[in-house]
Every structure is written in structure tokens, then in C-alpha cells.
Amino acid sequence: MNASECRSSEFIDVTGLNDVGSDSDEASCGSDTSSLLGGHPGSNISAHRKSSKHLKQDIEEKTYTEDELQDLRLKINCRERKRMHDLNSALDGLREVMPYANGPSVRKLSKIATLLLAKNYILMLTNSLEEMKKLVGDVYRTRPIPSLPTIPAGCGRLAPPVTPMVSPLAREIISTTSATEVTHNASPSTVVHAPTASREAQGHLLLDRWRTPCTCPQCHMADPATLCLSYGGFPFKPNYAAPTLMSGHSLKPQHP
DNA sequence: TAGGCCATCTGGTCCT
DNA sequence: AGGACCAGATGGCCTA
């Protein structure tokens, strides 16, 4: 892959978030270096990709011309840029499945905030799973259940609050123990069951997930003892203190 | 204007 | 040998 190929294939900004970077891309791989891109058709430079160690050696030994070295440097930069873009795409994928308002007018989580939130979200879900296992065991011992109800995919997953910005509510969601999403299965891309409550009521719902009613009809069962994996039917709260989702890092509040 | 966040460049190190 | 990974440096953009 030469430098020009790198340019053509790399700048697919999947996230649309690299507005600053795209300018820099244009500056670094664009006009000021355009004379070099594809400028050495006869040079076998692609066969001489060097790590910086070897590159330094060659510089000292004057193996390359100045143009060749610059072209080589561009290729290395392109690879690094692509690597970082892939990393950012992965982070965006992580943001999409996080219990956080991610509307178009909501500022996205920073990288560090995304990672911390993900970590604590996993911890919280792990704790939830343990609680669930205990409860299932208890219920099964006291009242054997012939079969569990069939739960539709995505049932119980609450949509993030519809806010035009990162509201105080959203900030509170982050800084408290609650999760805004509880899924029946592992697939995050399934049907979203949006709460029908008012904005204010949504706040209470989101902050009190253990009594959050799932809007799915199958979760609206008369008997609370009937198992419903959305937590909606559980008349209890877990006894663990779920960690603050952002604990361990002094996250600056997200502002509109 | 200071500070936070980010993208990019760059050189070093490690891995295959 | 070539590429991936990493961290430091730098500069731009945005917000309080």
C-alpha cells in the first residue's frame, strides 16, 4: 500500500466525529505533501518498509533519498492514523451499547469516560446476574416453576431518555448506581422498548431500575412471583451497593 | 484565557 | 524485515 492508496481508503470517518482530525488529515496528507504522494513510481519503497529502528539506520547510512524517506514517513503516519481511527470506531461501538443518552444533540462521552463507564457497567451487570441467579434458585426451591415464559428479544430494554442535551438527569444517571438498560438477551441491537412515562417520570424510572416496569406486554404479569427477566416483576431491590458508574475518575460533567 | 479533549506525527520497542 | 503497539510532543478546537 503506497501513500496515495492509504489516503483513498483510510479517511472513511465512520463516526463522523473526527471533524478536527479531518482537517489535520487534509493538512498532513494533503496539499503540502501532494507532490510526494505517488511521486516515485519506479522506487521499490514498498518493499523496504522499515521500522523506525531500521529507518534510522538507513538514514545514517544514507540508503534513501530525502524524497523516499519522506514518502516512507507518510506511509508510516498513514498506518498509525488508520490504527487510531479503528480504535475510535471501536470506542464508538462501545458508546452505542452504553446506558447513556446518545442522541444527536448529546455530546458524546470522552474516551476515558467511555472506558470507565463500560467497566462499571459490566461490574453492575455481573452483580445483577448474580442476584438473579440467587433469586431464581430461591424461587425454584420454594415454588417450582414448570417453564419460564418466552421473552421476546429486546424486551425490557429501556430507551435512553430523549433529551436535547446532557441534562442534569443524564448526569445523575451517570453519577448514581442505576442502569438505564436491562436486556433480556445479549444482543444490544434488538427492539427498544421505550418507556411511555413523562420526562419526569422517566427520571424516576431510570434511577430506580429495580422497579422499572417493562412496557412489554409479556412483562405485565399479574403475579409478581412469575419470573420476568426484565426485573420489572421483582418486588425487591438488590442489597448490593452498585458502584458509581464513573467512580475512580473525576469526570467533568458533560455540558450541552 | 486556561484547561480539557482530541488528532496527528514521530521515534522506540515488541512481535511474527 | 515489516508491521503493530505505545507514549511523548504538538497544535487545534471548544467551553467555562
Tab-separated table of C-alpha atoms (C1' of nucleotides) in Angstrom:
chain	number	residue	atom	x	y	z
A	1	MET	CA	0.000	0.000	0.000
A	2	ASN	CA	1.501	3.264	-1.036
A	3	ALA	CA	0.758	6.623	0.439
A	4	SER	CA	-1.890	7.510	-2.106
A	5	GLU	CA	-3.729	4.234	-1.542
A	6	CYS	CA	-3.649	4.910	2.134
A	7	ARG	CA	-5.234	8.263	1.584
A	8	SER	CA	-8.046	6.931	-0.520
A	9	SER	CA	-9.024	4.074	1.716
A	10	GLU	CA	-8.469	5.468	5.116
A	11	PHE	CA	-10.497	8.578	5.571
A	12	ILE	CA	-13.821	6.925	5.851
A	13	ASP	CA	-14.882	8.594	9.026
A	14	VAL	CA	-17.436	6.087	10.174
A	15	THR	CA	-18.098	8.063	13.288
A	16	GLY	CA	-18.346	11.489	11.786
A	17	LEU	CA	-16.682	12.672	14.929
A	18	ASN	CA	-13.273	13.496	13.646
A	19	ASP	CA	-14.034	16.964	12.471
A	20	VAL	CA	-10.831	18.264	13.923
A	21	GLY	CA	-8.861	15.336	12.685
A	22	SER	CA	-10.146	15.506	9.177
A	23	ASP	CA	-8.753	18.964	8.838
A	24	SER	CA	-5.464	17.768	10.125
A	25	ASP	CA	-5.604	14.839	7.759
A	26	GLU	CA	-6.037	17.190	4.916
A	27	ALA	CA	-3.130	19.218	6.145
A	28	SER	CA	-0.790	16.336	6.748
A	29	CYS	CA	-1.558	14.074	3.827
A	30	GLY	CA	-2.976	16.691	1.602
A	31	SER	CA	-1.698	19.628	-0.289
A	32	ASP	CA	1.615	20.196	1.353
A	33	THR	CA	2.741	16.654	0.650
A	34	SER	CA	0.820	16.035	-2.512
A	35	SER	CA	3.885	16.339	-4.631
A	36	LEU	CA	5.316	13.328	-2.892
A	37	LEU	CA	2.276	11.093	-2.999
A	38	GLY	CA	2.664	8.697	-5.839
A	39	GLY	CA	5.725	10.606	-6.811
A	40	HIS	CA	8.072	7.670	-7.001
A	41	PRO	CA	6.570	5.163	-9.379
A	42	GLY	CA	9.838	3.445	-10.011
A	43	SER	CA	11.014	3.283	-6.467
A	44	ASN	CA	10.709	-0.047	-4.733
A	45	ILE	CA	9.975	1.656	-1.468
A	46	SER	CA	7.012	-0.527	-0.551
A	47	ALA	CA	9.383	-3.422	-0.350
A	48	HIS	CA	11.508	-1.509	2.074
A	49	ARG	CA	9.072	-0.649	4.806
A	50	LYS	CA	11.180	-0.065	7.779
A	51	SER	CA	10.532	0.166	11.399
A	52	SER	CA	11.853	3.348	12.848
A	53	LYS	CA	14.897	1.483	14.086
A	54	HIS	CA	15.788	0.310	10.628
A	55	LEU	CA	14.731	3.600	9.208
A	56	LYS	CA	17.169	5.383	11.445
A	57	GLN	CA	19.869	3.013	10.350
A	58	ASP	CA	19.164	3.729	6.736
A	59	ILE	CA	19.147	7.435	7.375
A	60	GLU	CA	22.554	7.176	8.925
A	61	GLU	CA	23.755	5.027	6.070
A	62	LYS	CA	22.037	7.302	3.530
A	63	THR	CA	20.256	4.370	1.883
A	64	TYR	CA	17.302	6.530	0.942
A	65	THR	CA	16.970	9.771	-0.834
A	66	GLU	CA	15.254	12.564	1.002
A	67	ASP	CA	12.083	12.094	-1.028
A	68	GLU	CA	11.995	8.384	-0.381
A	69	LEU	CA	12.375	8.924	3.316
A	70	GLN	CA	9.587	11.446	3.334
A	71	ASP	CA	7.342	9.070	1.434
A	72	LEU	CA	8.195	6.343	3.876
A	73	ARG	CA	7.360	8.635	6.731
A	74	LEU	CA	3.987	9.375	5.167
A	75	LYS	CA	3.185	5.704	4.896
A	76	ILE	CA	4.051	5.101	8.497
A	77	ASN	CA	1.931	8.041	9.507
A	78	CYS	CA	-0.983	6.721	7.458
A	79	ARG	CA	-0.805	3.351	9.112
A	80	GLU	CA	-0.770	4.947	12.512
A	81	ARG	CA	-3.668	7.169	11.602
A	82	LYS	CA	-5.682	4.212	10.382
A	83	ARG	CA	-4.911	2.363	13.556
A	84	MET	CA	-6.187	5.227	15.648
A	85	HIS	CA	-9.305	5.525	13.506
A	86	ASP	CA	-10.024	1.840	14.037
A	87	LEU	CA	-9.581	2.357	17.736
A	88	ASN	CA	-12.028	5.242	17.681
A	89	SER	CA	-14.541	3.183	15.718
A	90	ALA	CA	-14.341	0.514	18.375
A	91	LEU	CA	-14.902	3.136	21.043
A	92	ASP	CA	-17.937	4.398	19.162
A	93	GLY	CA	-19.296	0.889	19.067
A	94	LEU	CA	-18.830	0.721	22.791
A	95	ARG	CA	-20.617	4.036	23.285
A	96	GLU	CA	-23.594	2.757	21.346
A	97	VAL	CA	-24.263	-0.010	23.810
A	98	MET	CA	-23.652	2.037	26.904
A	99	PRO	CA	-26.503	3.092	29.160
A	100	TYR	CA	-26.195	6.656	28.237
A	101	ALA	CA	-28.191	9.171	26.290
A	102	ASN	CA	-26.636	9.181	22.866
A	103	GLY	CA	-28.888	11.320	20.769
A	104	PRO	CA	-27.575	13.536	18.008
A	105	SER	CA	-27.552	16.617	20.173
A	106	VAL	CA	-25.906	14.944	23.110
A	107	ARG	CA	-22.222	15.350	23.488
A	108	LYS	CA	-20.522	12.016	23.275
A	109	LEU	CA	-18.657	10.510	26.141
A	110	SER	CA	-14.966	11.115	26.200
A	111	LYS	CA	-12.670	8.170	25.695
A	112	ILE	CA	-11.762	7.824	29.313
A	113	ALA	CA	-15.371	8.257	30.388
A	114	THR	CA	-16.462	5.596	27.919
A	115	LEU	CA	-13.979	3.096	29.258
A	116	LEU	CA	-14.787	3.806	32.883
A	117	LEU	CA	-18.493	3.637	32.255
A	118	ALA	CA	-18.102	0.363	30.381
A	119	LYS	CA	-16.076	-1.157	33.144
A	120	ASN	CA	-18.538	-0.231	35.844
A	121	TYR	CA	-21.473	-1.198	33.693
A	122	ILE	CA	-20.012	-4.660	33.309
A	123	LEU	CA	-19.468	-4.881	37.047
A	124	MET	CA	-23.013	-3.821	37.693
A	125	LEU	CA	-24.432	-6.322	35.223
A	126	THR	CA	-22.306	-9.035	36.750
A	127	ASN	CA	-23.715	-8.245	40.159
A	128	SER	CA	-27.198	-8.181	38.719
A	129	LEU	CA	-26.674	-11.581	37.201
A	130	GLU	CA	-25.543	-12.987	40.500
A	131	GLU	CA	-28.609	-11.557	42.206
A	132	MET	CA	-30.750	-13.061	39.506
A	133	LYS	CA	-29.192	-16.465	39.918
A	134	LYS	CA	-29.790	-16.355	43.642
A	135	LEU	CA	-33.385	-15.351	43.199
A	136	VAL	CA	-34.080	-17.998	40.613
A	137	GLY	CA	-32.604	-20.560	42.930
A	138	ASP	CA	-34.693	-19.376	45.857
A	139	VAL	CA	-37.893	-19.230	43.889
A	140	TYR	CA	-37.325	-22.592	42.351
A	141	ARG	CA	-36.758	-24.142	45.758
A	142	THR	CA	-39.912	-22.719	47.261
A	143	ARG	CA	-42.220	-22.867	44.265
A	144	PRO	CA	-41.109	-24.958	41.325
A	145	ILE	CA	-41.999	-23.353	38.054
A	146	PRO	CA	-42.836	-25.605	35.121
A	147	SER	CA	-41.397	-23.363	32.493
A	148	LEU	CA	-40.207	-19.849	32.085
A	149	PRO	CA	-42.217	-17.507	29.914
A	150	THR	CA	-40.885	-16.869	26.489
A	151	ILE	CA	-39.338	-13.466	26.432
A	152	PRO	CA	-39.162	-11.545	23.203
A	153	ALA	CA	-35.816	-10.292	22.089
A	154	GLY	CA	-35.013	-6.898	23.437
A	155	CYS	CA	-37.821	-6.923	25.937
A	156	GLY	CA	-37.164	-4.789	28.947
A	157	ARG	CA	-34.556	-2.644	27.328
A	158	LEU	CA	-35.297	0.924	28.125
A	159	ALA	CA	-34.539	3.585	25.628
A	160	PRO	CA	-32.248	6.336	26.764
A	161	PRO	CA	-34.008	9.487	27.863
A	162	VAL	CA	-34.870	11.759	24.997
A	163	THR	CA	-33.099	14.916	25.909
A	164	PRO	CA	-31.812	17.726	23.737
A	165	MET	CA	-28.637	17.777	25.734
A	166	VAL	CA	-26.893	16.052	28.568
A	167	SER	CA	-29.327	17.119	31.179
A	168	PRO	CA	-28.851	17.078	34.917
A	169	LEU	CA	-30.895	13.926	34.786
A	170	ALA	CA	-28.408	12.278	32.483
A	171	ARG	CA	-25.568	13.400	34.656
A	172	GLU	CA	-27.304	11.939	37.635
A	173	ILE	CA	-27.757	8.693	35.803
A	174	ILE	CA	-24.049	8.530	35.327
A	175	SER	CA	-23.216	9.505	38.854
A	176	THR	CA	-25.658	7.151	40.502
A	177	THR	CA	-25.978	3.445	40.591
A	178	SER	CA	-28.640	2.971	38.028
A	179	ALA	CA	-28.532	1.364	34.664
A	180	THR	CA	-30.925	2.583	32.069
A	181	GLU	CA	-30.939	-0.587	30.122
A	182	VAL	CA	-31.741	-4.078	31.202
A	183	THR	CA	-31.743	-6.581	28.438
A	184	HIS	CA	-33.238	-9.969	28.176
A	185	ASN	CA	-30.614	-11.195	25.851
A	186	ALA	CA	-27.130	-10.324	24.857
A	187	SER	CA	-27.977	-8.575	21.671
A	188	PRO	CA	-27.930	-4.807	22.028
A	189	SER	CA	-29.376	-4.215	18.616
A	190	THR	CA	-32.767	-5.642	19.281
A	191	VAL	CA	-36.068	-3.924	19.751
A	192	VAL	CA	-36.030	-0.998	22.114
A	193	HIS	CA	-38.950	-0.757	24.438
A	194	ALA	CA	-39.262	2.913	25.178
A	195	PRO	CA	-40.862	3.982	28.394
A	196	THR	CA	-44.127	5.756	27.929
A	197	ALA	CA	-43.859	7.777	31.070
A	198	SER	CA	-43.404	11.508	31.188
A	199	ARG	CA	-39.962	13.008	31.184
A	200	GLU	CA	-40.017	13.475	34.916
A	201	ALA	CA	-41.407	10.032	35.478
A	202	GLN	CA	-38.736	8.654	33.202
A	203	GLY	CA	-36.185	10.084	35.518
A	204	HIS	CA	-37.563	8.140	38.410
A	205	LEU	CA	-37.812	5.050	36.311
A	206	LEU	CA	-34.290	5.310	35.093
A	207	LEU	CA	-32.945	5.917	38.529
A	208	ASP	CA	-34.890	3.094	40.032
A	209	ARG	CA	-34.292	0.224	37.700
A	210	TRP	CA	-35.320	-2.386	40.171
A	211	ARG	CA	-38.877	-1.264	39.995
A	212	THR	CA	-38.818	-0.217	36.420
A	213	PRO	CA	-41.838	-1.639	34.672
A	214	CYS	CA	-41.052	-3.073	31.332
A	215	THR	CA	-43.570	-1.889	28.792
A	216	CYS	CA	-43.544	-5.225	27.082
A	217	PRO	CA	-46.978	-6.865	27.427
A	218	GLN	CA	-45.401	-10.103	28.451
A	219	CYS	CA	-43.814	-8.390	31.389
A	220	HIS	CA	-47.100	-7.019	32.628
A	221	MET	CA	-47.967	-10.127	34.504
A	222	ALA	CA	-50.378	-10.054	37.375
A	223	ASP	CA	-48.383	-12.326	39.575
A	224	PRO	CA	-45.159	-10.663	40.627
A	225	ALA	CA	-43.817	-14.019	41.601
A	226	THR	CA	-43.907	-15.031	37.990
A	227	LEU	CA	-40.444	-14.719	36.743
A	228	CYS	CA	-39.826	-11.902	34.408
A	229	LEU	CA	-36.291	-11.359	33.396
A	230	SER	CA	-36.725	-7.675	32.908
A	231	TYR	CA	-36.617	-7.144	36.673
A	232	GLY	CA	-39.956	-5.462	36.245
A	233	GLY	CA	-41.782	-8.084	38.187
A	234	PHE	CA	-39.375	-8.209	41.063
A	235	PRO	CA	-40.702	-6.632	44.208
A	236	PHE	CA	-37.296	-6.217	45.699
A	237	LYS	CA	-34.164	-4.238	45.475
A	238	PRO	CA	-30.737	-5.788	45.397
A	239	ASN	CA	-28.791	-5.458	48.564
A	240	TYR	CA	-25.534	-4.545	46.993
A	241	ALA	CA	-24.444	-1.028	46.509
A	242	ALA	CA	-23.743	-0.859	42.852
A	243	PRO	CA	-20.641	1.138	42.131
A	244	THR	CA	-20.908	4.609	40.857
A	245	LEU	CA	-20.593	4.150	37.153
A	246	MET	CA	-17.917	6.714	36.882
A	247	SER	CA	-16.197	6.053	40.173
A	248	GLY	CA	-12.497	6.311	40.289
A	249	HIS	CA	-12.284	9.179	37.923
A	250	SER	CA	-13.195	12.764	38.422
A	251	LEU	CA	-15.299	13.095	35.364
A	252	LYS	CA	-16.074	16.550	34.342
A	253	PRO	CA	-19.808	16.855	33.811
A	254	GLN	CA	-20.967	16.777	30.223
A	255	HIS	CA	-22.358	20.086	29.244
A	256	PRO	CA	-24.759	20.918	26.494
B	1	DT	C1'	-7.787	32.744	28.682
B	2	DA	C1'	-6.932	28.298	30.923
B	3	DG	C1'	-7.944	23.684	30.761
B	4	DG	C1'	-9.873	19.505	28.640
B	5	DC	C1'	-10.100	16.646	24.778
B	6	DC	C1'	-8.599	15.148	20.567
B	7	DA	C1'	-5.903	14.013	16.133
B	8	DT	C1'	-1.621	13.620	14.265
B	9	DC	C1'	3.313	12.974	13.930
B	10	DT	C1'	7.230	10.699	15.493
B	11	DG	C1'	10.620	7.524	17.400
B	12	DG	C1'	11.188	3.469	20.188
B	13	DT	C1'	10.048	-1.328	21.251
B	14	DC	C1'	7.997	-5.731	20.577
B	15	DC	C1'	6.073	-9.423	17.845
B	16	DT	C1'	5.627	-12.558	13.902
C	1	DA	C1'	12.190	-7.223	7.830
C	2	DG	C1'	7.841	-5.354	8.290
C	3	DG	C1'	4.088	-4.142	10.940
C	4	DA	C1'	1.681	-3.328	15.347
C	5	DC	C1'	1.732	-1.065	19.508
C	6	DC	C1'	2.920	2.554	22.598
C	7	DA	C1'	3.951	7.035	24.574
C	8	DG	C1'	5.594	11.812	24.233
C	9	DA	C1'	5.172	16.152	21.805
C	10	DT	C1'	2.488	19.419	19.440
C	11	DG	C1'	-1.207	22.132	17.916
C	12	DG	C1'	-6.274	22.920	17.102
C	13	DC	C1'	-10.962	23.300	18.818
C	14	DC	C1'	-14.261	24.060	22.357
C	15	DT	C1'	-16.140	25.507	26.763
C	16	DA	C1'	-16.437	27.640	31.334
